[in-house]
């Protein structure tokens, strides 16, 4: 994994490469016991998990706070933290087993992040988290109209919710009314890739989220805005 990643990202330091190697080994090892990912082949993990996770890097300012909603096995939050240990990262997932994995990975990588076992709808109403993050990131969690209800309440006014998507044009269209209700606007940025169409939908919050949102757990996906 180290050599492979170094050939894709020539600027990778020894420490960063070592951390990706450990992360890969733990992902494969734990995946035999708990379901973490269907992608296990080295080159696929390097590109479709690690490299893909890093596509938001140029958007993130120094020392910013970032919450990864529905992080699963740590994507995109952990690769971003490996490359940018200055970030104050919070990893959230509704599955406890994945939180156990994430804590072990962070310890093995000697990196610190906060790991929270919660549904996005619940943490989004918790005053300790609501409206406190510079960025949210999310990949493969929900269709865009649902995802913005889960993420926008958590970011500050002026903050950005970065949604990792495939071809986002259609989804962006279907999220227009949700974005309006949540007081956010969005632009789409295509990501060059040799593993399929990839894009980032970058939503900017222009005013505080109405207290109605997020609605109770399960409602955003059952009845999208
Ligand atoms: N983001 C990771 C990735 O790109 O590989 C994981 C994607 S996985 C398909 C979706 C993850 O989102 C799962 O780990 C699931 O438990 C979590 N999830 C789904 N809905 C959620 C919610 N409402 N709140 C918190 N986590 C959620």
mmCIF file of C-alpha atoms and ligand atoms in Angstrom:
data_model
loop_
_atom_site.group_PDB
_atom_site.id
_atom_site.type_symbol
_atom_site.label_atom_id
_atom_site.label_comp_id
_atom_site.label_asym_id
_atom_site.label_seq_id
_atom_site.Cartn_x
_atom_site.Cartn_y
_atom_site.Cartn_z
ATOM 1 C CA UNK A 1 0.000 0.000 0.000
ATOM 2 C CA UNK A 2 2.823 2.426 0.896
ATOM 3 C CA UNK A 3 4.575 2.155 -2.473
ATOM 4 C CA UNK A 4 1.300 2.246 -4.368
ATOM 5 C CA UNK A 5 0.139 5.422 -2.627
ATOM 6 C CA UNK A 6 3.544 7.037 -3.024
ATOM 7 C CA UNK A 7 3.316 6.455 -6.788
ATOM 8 C CA UNK A 8 -0.115 8.154 -6.848
ATOM 9 C CA UNK A 9 0.753 10.979 -4.398
ATOM 10 C CA UNK A 10 4.494 11.683 -4.823
ATOM 11 C CA UNK A 11 4.452 14.330 -2.042
ATOM 12 C CA UNK A 12 3.333 11.774 0.588
ATOM 13 C CA UNK A 13 5.666 11.801 3.636
ATOM 14 C CA UNK A 14 6.987 8.606 5.256
ATOM 15 C CA UNK A 15 4.748 9.203 8.294
ATOM 16 C CA UNK A 16 1.631 9.666 6.155
ATOM 17 C CA UNK A 17 2.445 6.569 4.075
ATOM 18 C CA UNK A 18 3.040 4.518 7.250
ATOM 19 C CA UNK A 19 -0.323 5.610 8.647
ATOM 20 C CA UNK A 20 -2.183 4.646 5.448
ATOM 21 C CA UNK A 21 -0.417 1.248 5.526
ATOM 22 C CA UNK A 22 -1.532 0.579 9.131
ATOM 23 C CA UNK A 23 -5.062 1.772 8.331
ATOM 24 C CA UNK A 24 -5.255 -0.562 5.316
ATOM 25 C CA UNK A 25 -4.015 -3.573 7.323
ATOM 26 C CA UNK A 26 -6.551 -2.912 10.113
ATOM 27 C CA UNK A 27 -9.378 -2.386 7.606
ATOM 28 C CA UNK A 28 -8.722 -5.787 6.010
ATOM 29 C CA UNK A 29 -8.195 -7.530 9.346
ATOM 30 C CA UNK A 30 -11.378 -6.146 11.026
ATOM 31 C CA UNK A 31 -13.406 -6.579 7.828
ATOM 32 C CA UNK A 32 -13.231 -10.351 8.305
ATOM 33 C CA UNK A 33 -15.112 -9.933 11.625
ATOM 34 C CA UNK A 34 -17.337 -6.875 11.164
ATOM 35 C CA UNK A 35 -18.745 -5.595 7.914
ATOM 36 C CA UNK A 36 -16.742 -2.468 7.031
ATOM 37 C CA UNK A 37 -16.269 -2.404 3.260
ATOM 38 C CA UNK A 38 -16.895 -4.379 0.081
ATOM 39 C CA UNK A 39 -13.730 -2.854 -1.421
ATOM 40 C CA UNK A 40 -10.653 -4.748 -0.253
ATOM 41 C CA UNK A 41 -8.231 -5.044 -3.195
ATOM 42 C CA UNK A 42 -5.177 -2.850 -2.561
ATOM 43 C CA UNK A 43 -5.405 -0.605 -5.625
ATOM 44 C CA UNK A 44 -9.174 -0.175 -5.197
ATOM 45 C CA UNK A 45 -8.799 0.808 -1.528
ATOM 46 C CA UNK A 46 -5.991 3.232 -2.467
ATOM 47 C CA UNK A 47 -8.091 4.961 -5.117
ATOM 48 C CA UNK A 48 -11.760 4.473 -4.190
ATOM 49 C CA UNK A 49 -11.366 4.965 -0.433
ATOM 50 C CA UNK A 50 -8.124 6.836 0.331
ATOM 51 C CA UNK A 51 -7.665 9.064 -2.713
ATOM 52 C CA UNK A 52 -11.394 9.710 -3.094
ATOM 53 C CA UNK A 53 -11.602 10.773 0.577
ATOM 54 C CA UNK A 54 -8.795 13.288 -0.001
ATOM 55 C CA UNK A 55 -10.627 15.138 -2.786
ATOM 56 C CA UNK A 56 -11.966 17.743 -0.294
ATOM 57 C CA UNK A 57 -8.472 18.600 1.029
ATOM 58 C CA UNK A 58 -8.005 21.844 -0.978
ATOM 59 C CA UNK A 59 -11.269 23.195 0.495
ATOM 60 C CA UNK A 60 -10.318 22.910 4.172
ATOM 61 C CA UNK A 61 -8.809 25.848 6.060
ATOM 62 C CA UNK A 62 -6.164 25.421 8.768
ATOM 63 C CA UNK A 63 -7.195 24.277 12.276
ATOM 64 C CA UNK A 64 -10.827 24.012 11.179
ATOM 65 C CA UNK A 65 -13.413 21.830 12.926
ATOM 66 C CA UNK A 66 -14.899 19.076 10.782
ATOM 67 C CA UNK A 67 -17.619 16.502 11.401
ATOM 68 C CA UNK A 68 -17.887 13.333 9.298
ATOM 69 C CA UNK A 69 -21.503 12.133 9.333
ATOM 70 C CA UNK A 70 -21.978 8.407 8.583
ATOM 71 C CA UNK A 71 -18.224 7.827 8.546
ATOM 72 C CA UNK A 72 -18.519 3.989 8.504
ATOM 73 C CA UNK A 73 -14.944 2.670 8.450
ATOM 74 C CA UNK A 74 -13.647 6.268 8.616
ATOM 75 C CA UNK A 75 -14.220 7.665 5.123
ATOM 76 C CA UNK A 76 -13.559 10.437 4.347
ATOM 77 C CA UNK A 77 -12.648 11.645 7.887
ATOM 78 C CA UNK A 78 -9.597 9.493 8.682
ATOM 79 C CA UNK A 79 -7.696 9.994 5.376
ATOM 80 C CA UNK A 80 -8.327 13.760 5.743
ATOM 81 C CA UNK A 81 -6.961 13.638 9.309
ATOM 82 C CA UNK A 82 -3.869 11.649 8.216
ATOM 83 C CA UNK A 83 -3.019 14.407 5.727
ATOM 84 C CA UNK A 84 -4.180 17.280 7.967
ATOM 85 C CA UNK A 85 -3.643 16.474 11.667
ATOM 86 C CA UNK A 86 -4.342 20.162 12.435
ATOM 87 C CA UNK A 87 -8.071 19.533 11.806
ATOM 88 C CA UNK A 88 -10.365 19.011 14.815
ATOM 89 C CA UNK A 89 -12.256 15.972 13.579
ATOM 90 C CA UNK A 90 -15.459 14.385 14.927
ATOM 91 C CA UNK A 91 -16.456 11.012 13.441
ATOM 92 C CA UNK A 92 -20.122 10.031 13.746
ATOM 93 C CA UNK A 93 -21.837 6.757 12.960
ATOM 94 C CA UNK A 94 -25.041 5.076 14.080
ATOM 95 C CA UNK A 95 -23.358 1.645 14.310
ATOM 96 C CA UNK A 96 -21.487 1.042 17.581
ATOM 97 C CA UNK A 97 -19.188 -1.676 16.130
ATOM 98 C CA UNK A 98 -17.800 0.829 13.630
ATOM 99 C CA UNK A 99 -17.108 3.311 16.443
ATOM 100 C CA UNK A 100 -15.076 0.612 18.246
ATOM 101 C CA UNK A 101 -13.053 0.068 15.044
ATOM 102 C CA UNK A 102 -12.483 3.808 14.566
ATOM 103 C CA UNK A 103 -11.172 4.252 18.125
ATOM 104 C CA UNK A 104 -8.696 1.380 17.643
ATOM 105 C CA UNK A 105 -7.515 2.814 14.306
ATOM 106 C CA UNK A 106 -6.965 6.287 15.761
ATOM 107 C CA UNK A 107 -4.961 4.803 18.628
ATOM 108 C CA UNK A 108 -2.818 2.745 16.224
ATOM 109 C CA UNK A 109 -2.217 5.808 14.029
ATOM 110 C CA UNK A 110 -1.443 8.008 17.058
ATOM 111 C CA UNK A 111 -4.031 10.549 15.883
ATOM 112 C CA UNK A 112 -6.792 12.158 17.881
ATOM 113 C CA UNK A 113 -10.400 12.660 16.896
ATOM 114 C CA UNK A 114 -13.664 12.464 18.730
ATOM 115 C CA UNK A 115 -15.786 9.381 17.907
ATOM 116 C CA UNK A 116 -19.517 9.659 18.523
ATOM 117 C CA UNK A 117 -22.062 6.851 18.377
ATOM 118 C CA UNK A 118 -25.217 8.662 17.301
ATOM 119 C CA UNK A 119 -27.676 9.215 14.524
ATOM 120 C CA UNK A 120 -27.113 12.461 12.663
ATOM 121 C CA UNK A 121 -30.688 13.523 13.460
ATOM 122 C CA UNK A 122 -29.960 13.279 17.216
ATOM 123 C CA UNK A 123 -26.529 14.918 17.257
ATOM 124 C CA UNK A 124 -27.969 17.669 15.029
ATOM 125 C CA UNK A 125 -30.373 18.678 17.824
ATOM 126 C CA UNK A 126 -27.748 18.436 20.580
ATOM 127 C CA UNK A 127 -26.696 22.000 21.578
ATOM 128 C CA UNK A 128 -23.094 20.812 22.210
ATOM 129 C CA UNK A 129 -22.756 20.019 18.484
ATOM 130 C CA UNK A 130 -25.460 21.959 16.619
ATOM 131 C CA UNK A 131 -24.097 24.911 14.630
ATOM 132 C CA UNK A 132 -20.523 24.429 15.878
ATOM 133 C CA UNK A 133 -18.533 23.003 12.924
ATOM 134 C CA UNK A 134 -16.681 24.800 10.119
ATOM 135 C CA UNK A 135 -17.240 21.816 7.811
ATOM 136 C CA UNK A 136 -19.223 18.640 7.551
ATOM 137 C CA UNK A 137 -18.172 15.867 5.175
ATOM 138 C CA UNK A 138 -20.236 12.850 4.142
ATOM 139 C CA UNK A 139 -19.856 10.078 1.628
ATOM 140 C CA UNK A 140 -22.313 7.357 0.576
ATOM 141 C CA UNK A 141 -24.767 8.091 3.391
ATOM 142 C CA UNK A 142 -28.025 9.324 1.800
ATOM 143 C CA UNK A 143 -29.471 11.055 -1.278
ATOM 144 C CA UNK A 144 -28.684 14.774 -1.281
ATOM 145 C CA UNK A 145 -32.121 16.092 -0.146
ATOM 146 C CA UNK A 146 -31.829 13.810 2.929
ATOM 147 C CA UNK A 147 -28.126 14.400 3.512
ATOM 148 C CA UNK A 148 -28.417 18.184 3.693
ATOM 149 C CA UNK A 149 -31.007 17.891 6.475
ATOM 150 C CA UNK A 150 -28.553 15.669 8.405
ATOM 151 C CA UNK A 151 -25.493 17.881 7.920
ATOM 152 C CA UNK A 152 -26.469 21.583 7.534
ATOM 153 C CA UNK A 153 -27.820 21.935 11.140
ATOM 154 C CA UNK A 154 -24.389 20.906 12.475
ATOM 155 C CA UNK A 155 -22.315 23.556 10.699
ATOM 156 C CA UNK A 156 -21.867 27.217 11.630
ATOM 157 C CA UNK A 157 -23.477 29.976 9.582
ATOM 158 C CA UNK A 158 -20.887 30.499 6.832
ATOM 159 C CA UNK A 159 -19.719 26.887 7.203
ATOM 160 C CA UNK A 160 -19.726 24.302 4.434
ATOM 161 C CA UNK A 161 -21.269 20.866 4.095
ATOM 162 C CA UNK A 162 -19.198 18.877 1.593
ATOM 163 C CA UNK A 163 -21.109 15.942 0.106
ATOM 164 C CA UNK A 164 -19.120 13.334 -1.849
ATOM 165 C CA UNK A 165 -21.190 12.156 -4.810
ATOM 166 C CA UNK A 166 -21.005 10.461 -8.220
ATOM 167 C CA UNK A 167 -22.785 12.382 -10.937
ATOM 168 C CA UNK A 168 -24.438 15.056 -8.795
ATOM 169 C CA UNK A 169 -26.312 17.198 -11.328
ATOM 170 C CA UNK A 170 -29.663 15.419 -10.930
ATOM 171 C CA UNK A 171 -29.379 15.104 -7.143
ATOM 172 C CA UNK A 172 -28.524 18.774 -6.861
ATOM 173 C CA UNK A 173 -31.702 19.644 -8.710
ATOM 174 C CA UNK A 174 -33.801 17.471 -6.382
ATOM 175 C CA UNK A 175 -32.212 19.109 -3.297
ATOM 176 C CA UNK A 176 -33.153 22.699 -4.218
ATOM 177 C CA UNK A 177 -36.187 22.965 -1.936
ATOM 178 C CA UNK A 178 -34.360 21.263 0.977
ATOM 179 C CA UNK A 179 -31.448 23.692 0.620
ATOM 180 C CA UNK A 180 -33.854 26.644 0.610
ATOM 181 C CA UNK A 181 -35.645 25.430 3.780
ATOM 182 C CA UNK A 182 -32.303 24.842 5.524
ATOM 183 C CA UNK A 183 -30.910 28.263 4.509
ATOM 184 C CA UNK A 184 -28.073 26.968 2.358
ATOM 185 C CA UNK A 185 -26.913 27.226 -1.241
ATOM 186 C CA UNK A 186 -24.833 24.707 -3.204
ATOM 187 C CA UNK A 187 -22.342 24.398 -6.037
ATOM 188 C CA UNK A 188 -21.007 21.256 -7.659
ATOM 189 C CA UNK A 189 -17.315 20.573 -8.365
ATOM 190 C CA UNK A 190 -16.253 17.660 -10.567
ATOM 191 C CA UNK A 191 -13.305 15.622 -9.319
ATOM 192 C CA UNK A 192 -10.908 14.176 -11.892
ATOM 193 C CA UNK A 193 -10.820 10.399 -11.444
ATOM 194 C CA UNK A 194 -10.054 7.219 -13.377
ATOM 195 C CA UNK A 195 -12.549 5.212 -11.263
ATOM 196 C CA UNK A 196 -15.876 6.704 -12.411
ATOM 197 C CA UNK A 197 -17.608 10.073 -12.261
ATOM 198 C CA UNK A 198 -16.955 11.776 -8.924
ATOM 199 C CA UNK A 199 -18.014 15.169 -7.660
ATOM 200 C CA UNK A 200 -18.298 17.231 -4.519
ATOM 201 C CA UNK A 201 -21.472 19.141 -3.753
ATOM 202 C CA UNK A 202 -20.358 22.084 -1.630
ATOM 203 C CA UNK A 203 -23.227 23.607 0.380
ATOM 204 C CA UNK A 204 -22.761 26.930 2.168
ATOM 205 C CA UNK A 205 -25.029 27.827 5.094
ATOM 206 C CA UNK A 206 -26.056 31.495 4.862
ATOM 207 C CA UNK A 207 -28.286 31.731 7.971
ATOM 208 C CA UNK A 208 -29.038 29.633 11.095
ATOM 209 C CA UNK A 209 -31.069 26.454 10.548
ATOM 210 C CA UNK A 210 -34.757 26.737 11.546
ATOM 211 C CA UNK A 211 -35.318 24.859 14.840
ATOM 212 C CA UNK A 212 -37.640 22.390 13.083
ATOM 213 C CA UNK A 213 -34.620 20.656 11.459
ATOM 214 C CA UNK A 214 -33.349 18.006 11.573
ATOM 215 C CA UNK A 215 -36.650 16.220 12.092
ATOM 216 C CA UNK A 216 -36.768 13.115 14.310
ATOM 217 C CA UNK A 217 -34.593 10.088 13.437
ATOM 218 C CA UNK A 218 -35.798 8.320 10.312
ATOM 219 C CA UNK A 219 -38.121 11.123 9.105
ATOM 220 C CA UNK A 220 -35.603 12.814 6.737
ATOM 221 C CA UNK A 221 -35.190 9.601 4.716
ATOM 222 C CA UNK A 222 -38.860 8.583 4.895
ATOM 223 C CA UNK A 223 -40.109 12.001 3.879
ATOM 224 C CA UNK A 224 -37.307 14.064 2.261
ATOM 225 C CA UNK A 225 -37.730 17.840 2.223
HETATM 226 N N1 LIG B 1 -18.878 7.193 4.685
HETATM 227 C C1 LIG B 1 -18.404 5.825 4.609
HETATM 228 C C2 LIG B 1 -17.819 5.531 3.240
HETATM 229 O O1 LIG B 1 -17.879 6.381 2.370
HETATM 230 O O2 LIG B 1 -17.282 4.427 3.072
HETATM 231 C C3 LIG B 1 -19.509 4.828 4.986
HETATM 232 C C4 LIG B 1 -20.624 4.715 4.011
HETATM 233 S S1 LIG B 1 -21.845 3.514 4.509
HETATM 234 C C5 LIG B 1 -22.577 3.102 2.982
HETATM 235 C C6 LIG B 1 -23.054 4.543 5.332
HETATM 236 C C7 LIG B 1 -22.758 4.755 6.804
HETATM 237 O O3 LIG B 1 -23.605 5.777 7.295
HETATM 238 C C8 LIG B 1 -22.979 3.521 7.649
HETATM 239 O O4 LIG B 1 -21.850 3.279 8.437
HETATM 240 C C9 LIG B 1 -24.206 3.867 8.485
HETATM 241 O O5 LIG B 1 -24.182 3.264 9.764
HETATM 242 C C10 LIG B 1 -24.119 5.395 8.552
HETATM 243 N N2 LIG B 1 -25.411 6.092 8.691
HETATM 244 C C11 LIG B 1 -26.489 5.976 7.878
HETATM 245 N N3 LIG B 1 -27.474 6.798 8.294
HETATM 246 C C12 LIG B 1 -26.989 7.452 9.395
HETATM 247 C C13 LIG B 1 -27.549 8.428 10.274
HETATM 248 N N4 LIG B 1 -28.787 8.879 10.125
HETATM 249 N N5 LIG B 1 -26.776 8.886 11.292
HETATM 250 C C14 LIG B 1 -25.509 8.410 11.464
HETATM 251 N N6 LIG B 1 -24.946 7.477 10.664
HETATM 252 C C15 LIG B 1 -25.670 7.009 9.644
#
